[in-house]
């Protein structure tokens, strides 16, 4: 018997603010240092929510948000901060 596997999509599991926070924290901890995992997590979170509303709340166009968070995107720190604020989060650095 052949097993069939479905592609796992994080967006299906980001239902609450707590889910989003924990997912983003885990990705930040595992990021290799280039921000790629944080960017990918923000992309998943944006797709799980209303992309147009998030773009508007972040002061961006929907297309600009898609581009910044795409696999080849390279969002600036300002963009990441604006997205975090639009999600009701703050960027905090601790030691």
XYZ file of N, CA, C and O in Angstrom, residues 1 4 7-8 14 17 22 32 39 46 48 67 72-73 76 81 88 92-93:
76
model
N 0.834 -1.174 0.000
C 0.000 0.000 0.000
C 0.887 1.250 0.000
O 1.850 1.343 0.735
N 0.112 8.346 0.942
C 0.044 9.671 0.321
C 0.257 10.713 1.405
O -0.300 10.616 2.500
N 1.224 18.208 1.610
C 2.234 19.228 1.920
C 1.824 19.940 3.206
O 0.687 20.373 3.353
N 2.755 20.064 4.152
C 2.478 20.741 5.419
C 2.529 22.242 5.186
O 3.443 22.759 4.543
N -1.884 28.534 12.276
C -1.711 29.856 12.892
C -3.082 30.491 13.094
O -3.464 31.426 12.412
N -3.515 34.493 18.193
C -2.355 35.376 18.403
C -1.228 34.618 19.096
O -0.055 34.843 18.808
N 4.187 32.296 19.215
C 5.068 31.152 19.466
C 5.804 30.718 18.198
O 6.992 30.372 18.250
N 19.160 31.156 10.922
C 20.604 30.965 10.772
C 21.428 32.249 10.864
O 22.644 32.207 10.737
N 11.825 35.951 7.913
C 11.096 36.412 6.731
C 10.064 35.388 6.299
O 8.908 35.705 6.026
N 1.444 36.298 7.430
C 0.684 37.208 6.561
C -0.317 36.430 5.710
O -1.458 36.854 5.537
N -1.655 33.572 6.503
C -2.675 33.007 7.390
C -3.729 34.051 7.755
O -4.860 33.704 8.076
N 6.193 40.927 -2.138
C 7.571 40.966 -2.640
C 8.575 40.919 -1.492
O 9.546 40.162 -1.535
N 12.620 35.235 -2.367
C 13.748 36.048 -2.815
C 13.718 37.450 -2.232
O 14.554 38.283 -2.570
N 12.739 37.712 -1.359
C 12.615 39.033 -0.750
C 13.734 39.302 0.240
O 14.364 38.380 0.773
N 13.685 45.203 4.626
C 14.514 46.023 5.499
C 14.050 45.848 6.940
O 12.953 45.339 7.205
N 9.781 45.782 11.152
C 9.208 46.478 12.303
C 7.768 46.911 12.018
O 6.890 46.765 12.865
N 0.434 43.678 15.853
C 0.236 43.927 17.283
C 1.409 43.464 18.123
O 1.282 43.232 19.324
N 11.860 43.283 20.038
C 12.605 43.537 21.267
C 13.879 42.717 21.233
O 13.856 41.536 20.876
N 14.953 43.348 21.619
C 16.245 42.660 21.689
C 16.628 42.528 23.153
O 16.609 43.504 23.892
